[in-house]
Amino acid sequence: MRSKIVAGNWKMNKTLEEAKTLTSELIGMITDEVKGNVKVVLCTPFPYLHPVKQQVGNQARISVGAQNCSEHDWGAYTGETSAAMLKSMDIPYVIVGHSERRQYFGENGVLLAKKVDKVLAQGLTPIFCCGEPLEIREKGTHEQVVTDQVKKSLFHLSAEALQKVVIAYEPVWAIGTGKTATAQQAQEMHAVIRKHLSAKYGQTIANEITILYGGSVNAANAKELFANPDVDGGLVGGASLKSREFVEIIKAIG
Ligand code: 13P
């Protein structure tokens, strides 16, 4: 049985005080209302990782994650944060290759393969993002493009290493636009990704990989998206900034 995960990607939002308020609301609601074995990951801005982690304490269901890391371990890379640093803070998850990093910071498949390696080398879990922009969807080459993204950054991994990766399919046209992929579009792409994982690593391993959907997930559409057999949870942006909405999304996983 693969893990079910709902991760909130806070992106570059909230003051420290707001982050603390959101976290304490989430802890309360999740403790009271969330059943089953869904895991919740709060991917906060770097400065809030430590305080949010302190607040979460030893709540088994909730983990804290970073939104990026360097492809280097240590050294003269001003402004960067390494997977080794995150490991030293006991931060178990790291988003790698979010489309905003690809788009605004020029991150490409080769660089992302290095980041994935660094995260895995520290024993942390990468949440590797893939997804096509609108023009690719309109051209109809999205399967090819997304498969290439996965192959470029993950297919150098051993089967053992791959099993530690979480994949997030986030069509760029659905991010922050309010335009969600339909449940069918999400399922189709998740199945395509799993098919390619299966071709390279075998069906048993492919069936073990958690694949999240991201892109305008909200309390109203989460249930339908998560009901798909190949959708194992969500990577949630805007809706993860509001405690009630995010908790309803977590509960939608059933
Ligand atoms: P939204 O949920 O705001 O569309 O963002 C999705 C996303 O980019 C999560 O990583």
XYZ file of C-alpha atoms and ligand atoms in Angstrom:
264
model
C 0.000 0.000 0.000
C 1.493 3.330 -1.009
C 1.431 6.325 1.323
C -1.288 8.935 1.029
C 0.091 12.435 1.427
C -1.406 15.902 1.424
C 1.359 18.514 1.291
C 0.859 22.248 1.606
C 3.271 24.392 -0.377
C 3.147 27.772 1.319
C 5.432 29.288 -1.340
C 6.608 32.818 -0.352
C 3.697 33.684 1.900
C 3.003 34.685 5.520
C 4.859 36.542 8.246
C 6.305 34.489 11.083
C 3.349 35.308 13.304
C 0.883 34.285 10.598
C 2.810 31.082 10.009
C 2.611 30.238 13.707
C -1.117 30.955 13.825
C -1.777 28.770 10.778
C 0.311 25.960 12.267
C -1.449 26.003 15.607
C -4.870 26.023 13.929
C -3.825 23.109 11.733
C -2.483 21.074 14.651
C -5.760 21.495 16.523
C -8.029 20.660 13.604
C -5.927 17.760 12.353
C -5.741 16.210 15.817
C -9.502 16.497 16.286
C -10.768 15.669 12.822
C -8.363 13.696 10.660
C -8.563 9.917 10.808
C -6.930 7.210 8.709
C -3.282 7.157 7.736
C -2.893 10.224 5.527
C 0.384 12.067 6.096
C 0.418 15.868 6.139
C 3.497 17.843 5.085
C 3.834 21.589 5.666
C 6.335 23.005 3.151
C 7.112 26.356 4.716
C 9.507 29.103 3.657
C 13.052 28.374 4.896
C 13.040 30.838 7.841
C 9.925 29.191 9.281
C 11.081 25.575 9.088
C 12.538 25.552 12.564
C 9.758 27.395 14.438
C 7.030 25.425 12.656
C 8.840 22.180 13.376
C 9.107 23.140 17.060
C 5.392 23.843 17.131
C 4.493 20.570 15.443
C 6.627 18.671 17.947
C 6.079 14.943 17.850
C 2.684 14.898 16.141
C 3.121 11.683 14.156
C 0.885 12.712 11.272
C 2.415 16.111 10.505
C 5.868 16.693 8.985
C 7.647 19.802 7.831
C 9.220 20.148 4.384
C 11.392 22.609 2.480
C 10.473 24.063 -0.912
C 13.887 23.731 -2.547
C 17.526 22.953 -1.826
C 20.927 23.467 -3.351
C 22.665 20.977 -5.627
C 25.771 21.482 -3.434
C 26.460 20.293 0.104
C 28.324 23.241 1.640
C 30.390 26.239 0.692
C 30.426 29.622 -0.943
C 26.918 29.685 -2.434
C 25.381 32.824 -0.962
C 21.690 32.585 -0.281
C 21.463 28.825 -0.761
C 20.361 26.075 1.632
C 21.614 22.506 1.290
C 19.980 19.142 1.865
C 22.733 18.512 4.431
C 21.527 21.554 6.397
C 17.926 20.356 6.187
C 19.018 16.939 7.401
C 20.765 18.573 10.346
C 17.448 20.242 11.218
C 15.585 16.953 10.871
C 13.420 18.192 7.999
C 12.274 15.047 6.180
C 10.773 16.355 2.903
C 12.077 18.662 0.159
C 10.156 19.855 -2.902
C 12.427 19.603 -5.943
C 11.719 21.068 -9.387
C 8.560 23.026 -8.703
C 7.418 24.648 -11.960
C 8.017 28.100 -10.440
C 11.664 27.127 -9.897
C 11.873 25.841 -13.460
C 10.194 28.960 -14.856
C 11.679 31.801 -12.773
C 15.006 30.351 -11.677
C 15.992 28.442 -14.804
C 16.096 25.020 -13.163
C 16.341 22.211 -15.710
C 16.207 18.435 -15.668
C 19.953 17.927 -15.292
C 20.197 20.305 -12.316
C 17.130 18.718 -10.735
C 18.666 15.251 -11.019
C 21.574 16.585 -8.921
C 19.193 18.041 -6.343
C 17.267 14.773 -6.135
C 20.580 12.978 -5.520
C 21.534 15.379 -2.731
C 18.177 14.987 -1.008
C 18.313 11.192 -1.209
C 21.941 11.105 -0.091
C 20.816 12.762 3.151
C 18.063 10.193 3.641
C 15.335 12.779 3.008
C 12.327 12.432 0.704
C 12.232 14.527 -2.463
C 8.797 15.595 -3.683
C 9.741 15.803 -7.344
C 7.471 18.028 -9.429
C 6.663 17.651 -13.103
C 3.980 19.142 -15.333
C 3.404 20.752 -18.687
C 2.766 24.414 -19.536
C -0.437 25.466 -21.310
C 1.027 25.595 -24.817
C 2.215 22.006 -24.504
C -1.212 20.870 -23.317
C -2.794 22.695 -26.263
C -0.346 21.072 -28.683
C -1.203 17.688 -27.214
C 2.397 16.697 -26.402
C 1.951 16.754 -22.634
C 2.504 13.031 -22.123
C 5.839 13.212 -23.895
C 6.972 16.365 -22.091
C 6.047 15.152 -18.604
C 7.542 11.720 -19.227
C 10.772 13.394 -20.373
C 10.873 15.492 -17.181
C 10.535 12.356 -15.073
C 13.124 10.436 -17.088
C 15.678 13.252 -17.080
C 15.687 13.774 -13.334
C 14.767 10.371 -11.905
C 15.681 7.544 -14.270
C 19.357 7.510 -13.283
C 18.254 6.304 -9.828
C 18.496 2.713 -8.658
C 15.206 0.973 -7.948
C 15.954 1.233 -4.242
C 16.499 5.001 -4.465
C 13.459 5.590 -6.658
C 11.215 3.993 -4.058
C 12.059 6.856 -1.714
C 10.829 9.521 -4.147
C 7.391 11.125 -4.125
C 6.266 12.535 -7.479
C 3.906 15.493 -7.850
C 2.173 16.040 -11.184
C 1.327 19.725 -11.422
C 0.124 20.977 -14.791
C 1.422 24.558 -14.996
C -1.841 25.825 -16.465
C -3.659 24.689 -13.332
C -1.318 26.323 -10.805
C -2.786 29.362 -9.089
C -5.279 29.801 -11.918
C -8.361 28.286 -10.314
C -8.479 26.047 -13.401
C -8.063 22.524 -12.032
C -7.327 19.557 -14.225
C -10.416 17.384 -14.379
C -10.314 14.210 -12.330
C -9.984 12.336 -15.616
C -7.068 14.470 -16.856
C -5.275 13.962 -13.543
C -5.852 10.214 -13.543
C -4.677 9.919 -17.166
C -1.371 11.644 -16.469
C -0.745 9.811 -13.208
C -1.346 6.525 -15.021
C 1.060 7.590 -17.787
C 3.766 8.413 -15.241
C 3.212 5.099 -13.468
C 3.306 3.220 -16.782
C 6.738 4.662 -17.566
C 7.981 3.925 -14.045
C 6.756 0.380 -14.524
C 8.522 0.006 -17.898
C 11.831 0.984 -16.318
C 11.567 -0.358 -12.747
C 8.840 -3.011 -12.938
C 5.246 -2.942 -11.887
C 5.771 -3.774 -8.228
C 7.982 -0.748 -7.688
C 5.823 1.526 -9.853
C 2.838 0.592 -7.732
C 4.697 1.674 -4.583
C 5.411 5.238 -5.732
C 3.194 7.962 -4.308
C 2.066 10.376 -7.029
C 0.405 13.608 -5.893
C -1.717 15.966 -7.965
C -1.196 19.718 -7.697
C -2.877 22.702 -9.325
C -5.827 24.602 -7.836
C -6.792 21.817 -5.455
C -9.449 23.080 -3.047
C -11.993 21.750 -0.577
C -14.629 21.492 -3.311
C -12.654 19.485 -5.870
C -10.303 17.420 -3.690
C -12.596 14.448 -3.162
C -13.114 13.828 -6.856
C -9.410 14.215 -7.640
C -8.302 11.936 -4.782
C -10.852 9.270 -5.695
C -8.759 8.332 -8.739
C -6.848 5.071 -8.390
C -3.468 6.615 -9.325
C -3.845 9.886 -7.392
C -2.330 9.388 -3.937
C -2.924 12.840 -2.532
C -2.181 16.448 -3.324
C 0.386 19.208 -3.373
C -1.664 22.257 -2.460
C -0.682 25.906 -2.889
C -3.172 28.701 -2.184
C -5.674 26.534 -0.337
C -2.983 25.351 2.105
C -2.737 28.893 3.513
C -6.203 28.679 5.065
C -6.511 26.197 7.917
C -10.168 25.222 7.448
C -9.830 24.770 3.688
C -6.619 22.755 3.978
C -8.048 20.453 6.638
C -11.103 19.789 4.462
C -8.716 18.823 1.641
C -6.856 16.444 3.977
C -10.147 14.899 5.055
C -11.174 14.435 1.408
C -8.595 11.707 1.024
C -10.867 9.478 3.092
P -2.209 26.245 -6.247
O -2.836 25.172 -5.384
O -2.222 27.594 -5.634
O -2.745 26.192 -7.647
O -0.648 25.849 -6.349
C -0.289 24.570 -6.663
C 1.155 24.400 -6.450
O 1.963 24.981 -7.154
C 1.598 23.564 -5.325
O 2.958 23.311 -5.393
